[in-house]
Amino acid sequence: MLNCKFLTLHSVFKNRLIPAILKHNKMSGLIGKKIGMTSLYNADGQALACTVIQAGPCVVTQVRSEEKDGYSALQLGFGEKKEKNTTKPMLGHFKKANTTPKQKLVEFKYFEEEHELGKALTIQDIFIEGEFVDVVGTAKGRGFQGVVKRHGFAGVGGQTHGQHNRARHPGSIGACSFPSRVFKGIRMAGRMGNNRVKIQNLRILKLIPEQNLLVVSGSVPGSKNSFVIIEK
Amino acid sequence: MSELIKLVEATIENRKQEYPEFKAGDTINVHVKIREGNKERVQQFQGTVIQRRNLNDVGETFTVRKVSNGIGVERIFPILSPSIAKIELLRRGKVRRARLFFLRGRQGKAARIKELKTTK
């Protein structure tokens, strides 16, 4: 029932202007590079923080089909790479698509139209201004962090009442002789960041097709010049 | 900063040249557009500029301070904000610093700023 409802929505809006979260993991999209942040004004005169992404043109490097691979998808490539830094098997892969070697390859499972091998997709083909997209990136690495920063623990909260060196400590990690062990999955200090993060429902504020620029509201995971995947 | 970011920032309408030149210590009158539903009206905010930040950047802002019914009110405006209809320069002030936060602790006569008189 729910499925049907969403599917009709899907066809009515033709995949546009509805939040990506309603769209059943189906995704088309592009690969891009984070350029940096700035601010723009909306119609009400409010300043909005926004991120500039250079997305595409992405080349179709492989077409996955139901018959051959068991699922349909498009593999897109983005970013130039030197031929000498590419392995011979990969060189052959790119040669099939009749393109130069690409740095980043990503598969997208859903495209409205069929696309040929070797075709270059630009932001104009995929996105329109005002619609919502999800952006995936690799978060900046934070190194070994304590529980306050890593998991949002509150810490002790005061320096008096007998505390002297444990203001940011996690406190108890379990009970006593029962269960006499620490449960799996207890949140503790450790490596933080450098993981894949998806930010959902960022609005596209602006498209500048000449420079392949995409401006989304809000922030996007990762450092400048890092690869991001824009899904919709 | 990246050229590409500058390209995006260039799409913001820049009306800075229409405004008079002003700096900390000056008294200005800012006409602010306010939208209430479908109606739009203009409100004025008159006071002393106590700072200008991030000069010549898209994030540039200025802070205006006035004393309203004995209560100090400060308002921060982004200079590129489309809600600013007009800025009038009413009086130039003679001050020796760029940030006039010391005004916050002063009242009445002590909070006055000398007028800057340019010699002809």
Coordinates of C-alpha atoms in Angstrom, one line a residue:
Chain A
M1 CA 0.0 0.0 0.0
L2 CA 2.6 2.4 1.1
N3 CA 4.7 1.4 -1.8
C4 CA 2.0 2.2 -4.3
K5 CA 1.4 5.6 -2.8
F6 CA 5.1 6.5 -3.2
L7 CA 5.3 5.1 -6.6
T8 CA 2.4 7.3 -7.8
L9 CA 4.0 10.3 -6.2
H10 CA 7.1 9.2 -8.0
S11 CA 5.4 9.3 -11.4
V12 CA 3.4 12.4 -10.7
F13 CA 6.4 14.5 -9.8
K14 CA 8.7 12.7 -12.2
N15 CA 11.4 12.4 -9.6
R16 CA 11.6 16.1 -9.1
L17 CA 11.1 18.5 -6.2
I18 CA 10.3 15.7 -3.7
P19 CA 12.6 14.8 -0.9
A20 CA 15.1 12.1 -1.9
I21 CA 14.0 10.2 1.3
L22 CA 10.7 9.3 -0.4
K23 CA 12.4 7.7 -3.3
H24 CA 13.1 4.2 -2.4
N25 CA 16.8 4.0 -2.5
K26 CA 16.5 4.5 -6.2
M27 CA 19.0 7.1 -7.2
S28 CA 20.5 8.8 -10.1
G29 CA 23.2 11.4 -9.6
L30 CA 26.7 12.6 -10.4
I31 CA 30.1 12.6 -8.9
G32 CA 31.6 15.9 -7.9
K33 CA 34.4 17.7 -6.1
K34 CA 33.8 19.9 -3.0
I35 CA 35.0 23.4 -3.8
G36 CA 34.2 25.3 -0.6
M37 CA 31.5 27.2 1.3
T38 CA 30.0 30.7 0.9
S39 CA 26.6 32.3 1.5
L40 CA 23.7 33.3 -0.7
Y41 CA 20.4 35.1 0.1
N42 CA 17.0 33.7 -0.4
A43 CA 13.8 35.6 -1.5
D44 CA 13.1 36.6 2.1
G45 CA 16.5 38.2 2.5
Q46 CA 17.9 35.6 4.8
A47 CA 21.5 34.6 4.3
L48 CA 21.9 30.8 3.7
A49 CA 25.1 28.9 4.2
C50 CA 25.8 26.9 1.1
T51 CA 28.4 24.6 -0.4
V52 CA 29.8 24.9 -3.9
I53 CA 30.4 21.6 -5.7
Q54 CA 31.9 21.1 -9.1
A55 CA 30.0 18.1 -10.5
G56 CA 30.5 16.3 -13.7
P57 CA 30.8 16.0 -16.6
C58 CA 30.7 12.3 -15.7
V59 CA 31.4 9.7 -18.3
V60 CA 29.4 6.5 -18.5
T61 CA 32.1 3.9 -18.1
Q62 CA 29.9 0.8 -17.8
V63 CA 26.2 -0.1 -18.3
R64 CA 25.0 -2.8 -15.9
S65 CA 22.1 -4.7 -17.3
E66 CA 19.5 -7.1 -15.8
E67 CA 20.4 -9.9 -18.2
K68 CA 24.2 -9.8 -17.7
D69 CA 24.7 -8.5 -14.2
G70 CA 21.4 -9.3 -12.5
Y71 CA 20.6 -5.6 -11.8
S72 CA 20.6 -2.4 -13.9
A73 CA 22.9 0.5 -13.1
L74 CA 25.2 3.0 -14.6
Q75 CA 28.9 3.3 -13.7
L76 CA 30.0 6.8 -13.9
G77 CA 33.6 8.1 -13.9
F78 CA 34.9 11.5 -12.8
G79 CA 38.2 13.3 -12.5
E80 CA 41.2 12.9 -14.8
K81 CA 43.9 10.4 -13.9
K82 CA 47.3 9.9 -15.5
E83 CA 47.7 6.9 -17.8
K84 CA 50.9 5.8 -16.1
N85 CA 49.1 5.6 -12.8
T86 CA 46.4 3.4 -14.1
T87 CA 46.6 -0.4 -14.1
K88 CA 46.4 -2.2 -17.4
P89 CA 43.1 -3.9 -16.6
M90 CA 41.5 -0.5 -15.8
L91 CA 43.0 1.0 -18.9
G92 CA 41.2 -1.6 -20.9
H93 CA 38.0 -0.8 -19.0
F94 CA 38.3 2.9 -19.9
K95 CA 39.2 2.0 -23.5
K96 CA 35.9 0.1 -23.9
A97 CA 34.0 3.3 -23.0
N98 CA 36.3 5.2 -25.3
T99 CA 37.4 7.7 -22.6
T100 CA 40.5 8.8 -20.7
P101 CA 41.3 7.2 -17.3
K102 CA 39.1 8.5 -14.5
Q103 CA 40.0 8.9 -10.8
K104 CA 36.7 8.0 -9.2
L105 CA 34.1 5.4 -10.4
V106 CA 30.7 5.1 -8.8
E107 CA 27.6 3.1 -9.7
F108 CA 24.2 4.6 -9.7
K109 CA 21.3 2.3 -9.7
Y110 CA 18.5 4.3 -11.1
F111 CA 18.4 6.6 -14.1
E112 CA 15.2 7.7 -15.8
E113 CA 16.6 7.4 -19.3
E114 CA 18.9 4.9 -20.7
H115 CA 22.4 6.1 -21.5
E116 CA 25.0 4.8 -23.8
L117 CA 28.5 3.8 -22.9
G118 CA 30.9 6.7 -23.1
K119 CA 28.3 9.4 -22.9
A120 CA 29.2 12.5 -20.8
L121 CA 26.5 13.5 -18.3
T122 CA 26.4 17.1 -17.0
I123 CA 24.5 18.7 -14.2
Q124 CA 21.9 20.1 -16.6
D125 CA 21.0 16.5 -17.5
I126 CA 20.3 15.5 -14.0
F127 CA 19.5 18.3 -11.6
I128 CA 17.2 21.3 -11.6
E129 CA 17.3 24.3 -9.3
G130 CA 15.2 24.0 -6.2
E131 CA 15.0 20.2 -5.9
F132 CA 16.4 18.2 -3.0
V133 CA 19.5 16.0 -3.2
D134 CA 21.5 13.8 -0.9
V135 CA 25.2 14.3 -0.7
V136 CA 27.7 11.6 0.3
G137 CA 31.3 12.3 1.2
T138 CA 34.1 11.1 3.4
A139 CA 34.1 13.0 6.7
K140 CA 37.3 14.7 7.8
G141 CA 39.4 12.5 10.0
R142 CA 39.5 13.6 13.7
G143 CA 42.0 11.1 15.0
F144 CA 41.6 9.4 18.4
Q145 CA 38.8 11.3 20.2
G146 CA 37.2 10.9 23.6
V147 CA 33.6 10.1 24.3
V148 CA 32.5 13.8 24.7
K149 CA 33.4 14.7 21.2
R150 CA 32.9 11.3 19.6
H151 CA 29.5 10.3 21.0
G152 CA 28.2 13.5 22.6
F153 CA 28.5 12.4 26.2
A154 CA 28.0 15.2 28.6
G155 CA 31.1 14.7 30.7
V156 CA 31.0 15.3 34.5
G157 CA 29.6 18.8 34.3
G158 CA 31.4 20.2 37.3
Q159 CA 34.8 20.5 38.8
T160 CA 33.8 20.3 42.5
H161 CA 32.3 17.6 44.7
G162 CA 35.3 15.4 44.6
Q163 CA 36.2 15.5 40.9
H164 CA 39.7 16.3 40.0
N165 CA 40.8 14.6 36.8
R166 CA 37.7 13.2 35.1
A167 CA 35.7 16.1 33.6
R168 CA 35.5 14.4 30.2
H169 CA 35.5 10.8 31.2
P170 CA 32.8 8.2 30.2
G171 CA 31.9 7.1 33.7
S172 CA 30.7 3.5 34.3
I173 CA 30.8 1.1 31.3
G174 CA 28.8 -1.7 33.0
A175 CA 27.6 -3.3 36.2
C176 CA 29.3 -5.6 38.8
S177 CA 29.7 -9.4 39.2
F178 CA 26.7 -9.7 37.0
P179 CA 27.2 -9.7 34.1
S180 CA 30.9 -9.4 34.9
R181 CA 31.7 -8.3 31.4
V182 CA 31.3 -5.3 29.2
F183 CA 28.5 -5.5 26.7
K184 CA 29.4 -5.3 23.0
G185 CA 28.8 -2.0 21.4
I186 CA 29.4 0.2 24.5
R187 CA 30.4 3.6 23.2
M188 CA 33.9 4.4 24.0
A189 CA 36.8 6.6 22.9
G190 CA 38.4 5.8 19.6
R191 CA 39.1 6.9 16.0
M192 CA 36.6 9.4 14.7
G193 CA 35.8 10.7 11.2
N194 CA 37.2 9.5 7.9
N195 CA 34.0 7.5 7.4
R196 CA 31.3 7.7 4.7
V197 CA 28.6 10.2 5.6
K198 CA 25.4 11.0 3.8
I199 CA 23.6 14.3 4.3
Q200 CA 20.0 14.1 3.2
N201 CA 17.7 16.6 1.6
L202 CA 19.9 19.5 0.7
R203 CA 18.2 22.0 -1.6
I204 CA 19.9 23.0 -4.8
L205 CA 20.1 26.8 -4.7
K206 CA 21.9 27.4 -7.9
L207 CA 23.3 25.7 -11.0
I208 CA 26.0 27.3 -13.1
P209 CA 26.3 24.9 -16.1
E210 CA 29.2 26.7 -17.8
Q211 CA 31.6 25.7 -15.0
N212 CA 29.6 22.6 -13.9
L213 CA 28.9 24.2 -10.5
L214 CA 26.2 23.1 -8.2
V215 CA 25.4 25.2 -5.1
V216 CA 23.5 23.3 -2.3
S217 CA 22.3 24.8 1.0
G218 CA 24.1 23.7 4.1
S219 CA 27.3 21.9 4.6
V220 CA 28.7 18.7 3.0
P221 CA 31.0 16.1 4.6
G222 CA 34.7 16.1 3.7
S223 CA 37.5 18.6 3.1
K224 CA 37.8 20.9 0.1
N225 CA 38.8 19.1 -3.2
S226 CA 37.4 15.8 -1.9
F227 CA 35.1 13.7 -3.9
V228 CA 31.4 13.8 -3.2
I229 CA 28.5 11.8 -4.6
I230 CA 25.3 13.8 -5.3
E231 CA 22.2 11.6 -5.3
K232 CA 18.7 12.4 -6.0
Chain B
M1 CA 39.9 31.8 -2.3
S2 CA 38.9 29.7 -5.2
E3 CA 37.9 31.4 -8.4
L4 CA 34.9 29.2 -8.6
I5 CA 33.5 30.4 -5.3
K6 CA 34.0 34.0 -6.5
L7 CA 32.0 33.1 -9.5
V8 CA 29.1 31.9 -7.3
E9 CA 29.4 35.0 -5.1
A10 CA 29.3 37.2 -8.2
T11 CA 25.7 36.1 -8.7
I12 CA 24.6 38.0 -5.5
E13 CA 23.3 41.4 -6.4
N14 CA 25.8 43.9 -5.1
R15 CA 24.3 47.3 -4.2
K16 CA 27.2 48.5 -2.1
Q17 CA 28.0 51.4 -4.4
E18 CA 24.6 52.9 -3.8
Y19 CA 25.2 53.2 -0.1
P20 CA 27.3 56.1 1.3
E21 CA 30.7 55.3 2.7
F22 CA 30.5 54.9 6.4
K23 CA 32.7 53.6 9.2
A24 CA 32.6 53.0 13.0
G25 CA 31.5 56.1 14.9
D26 CA 29.2 57.4 12.2
T27 CA 25.5 57.8 12.8
I28 CA 23.4 56.1 10.1
N29 CA 19.8 55.4 9.3
V30 CA 19.1 52.0 7.8
H31 CA 15.9 51.4 5.9
V32 CA 15.0 47.8 6.3
K33 CA 12.3 46.0 4.2
I34 CA 10.1 43.9 6.3
R35 CA 7.7 41.3 4.8
E36 CA 4.5 40.6 6.7
G37 CA 2.6 38.0 4.7
N38 CA 2.2 39.5 1.3
K39 CA 2.7 43.1 2.4
E40 CA 6.0 44.8 2.5
R41 CA 6.9 47.8 4.5
V42 CA 10.0 49.7 5.4
Q43 CA 11.3 50.1 8.9
Q44 CA 14.0 52.5 9.9
F45 CA 16.8 51.7 12.3
Q46 CA 18.9 54.7 13.3
G47 CA 22.0 54.5 15.4
T48 CA 25.7 54.5 15.7
V49 CA 27.9 52.1 13.7
I50 CA 30.0 50.3 16.2
Q51 CA 31.9 48.0 13.9
R52 CA 32.3 46.8 10.3
R53 CA 33.4 43.2 9.8
N54 CA 34.9 41.2 6.9
L55 CA 35.3 44.2 4.7
N56 CA 35.0 43.6 0.9
D57 CA 33.8 40.1 1.4
V58 CA 30.4 38.7 0.7
G59 CA 30.0 38.1 4.4
E60 CA 30.6 41.7 5.3
T61 CA 28.4 43.0 8.1
F62 CA 28.0 46.1 10.1
T63 CA 26.6 46.6 13.6
V64 CA 24.4 49.5 14.5
R65 CA 23.7 50.5 18.1
K66 CA 21.0 52.7 19.4
V67 CA 19.5 53.3 22.8
S68 CA 15.7 52.7 22.7
N69 CA 13.7 53.7 25.8
G70 CA 16.9 53.5 27.9
I71 CA 17.7 50.0 26.6
G72 CA 20.7 49.5 24.3
V73 CA 19.7 47.7 21.1
E74 CA 22.3 46.4 18.5
R75 CA 21.5 45.1 15.1
I76 CA 23.8 43.3 12.8
F77 CA 23.2 43.8 9.0
P78 CA 24.9 41.9 6.2
I79 CA 25.8 44.6 3.8
L80 CA 24.7 42.6 0.7
S81 CA 21.4 41.8 2.3
P82 CA 18.5 42.4 -0.1
S83 CA 16.3 43.6 2.8
I84 CA 18.3 46.8 3.1
A85 CA 16.4 49.4 1.1
K86 CA 18.6 52.4 1.8
I87 CA 21.3 53.6 4.1
E88 CA 21.5 57.3 5.0
L89 CA 24.6 58.8 6.5
L90 CA 23.5 61.4 9.1
R91 CA 26.7 62.3 10.9
R92 CA 30.4 61.5 10.8
G93 CA 32.0 60.6 14.1
K94 CA 35.5 61.3 15.3
V95 CA 36.8 58.0 16.8
R96 CA 40.2 56.5 17.3
R97 CA 39.4 52.8 17.0
A98 CA 37.6 50.5 14.6
R99 CA 35.4 48.7 17.1
L100 CA 33.5 50.9 19.6
F101 CA 32.5 48.2 22.1
F102 CA 33.3 50.6 24.9
L103 CA 30.1 52.4 24.2
R104 CA 28.2 49.5 25.6
G105 CA 29.3 50.3 29.1
R106 CA 28.5 54.0 28.8
Q107 CA 25.3 56.0 29.2
G108 CA 24.0 59.5 28.4
K109 CA 26.7 62.1 28.1
A110 CA 29.5 59.6 28.4
A111 CA 28.3 57.8 25.3
R112 CA 28.6 60.8 23.0
I113 CA 30.9 60.7 20.0
K114 CA 32.5 64.0 18.7
E115 CA 31.5 65.0 15.2
L116 CA 34.2 64.8 12.6
K117 CA 34.5 68.1 10.8
T118 CA 36.4 68.0 7.6
T119 CA 38.4 71.1 6.8
K120 CA 37.6 72.7 3.5

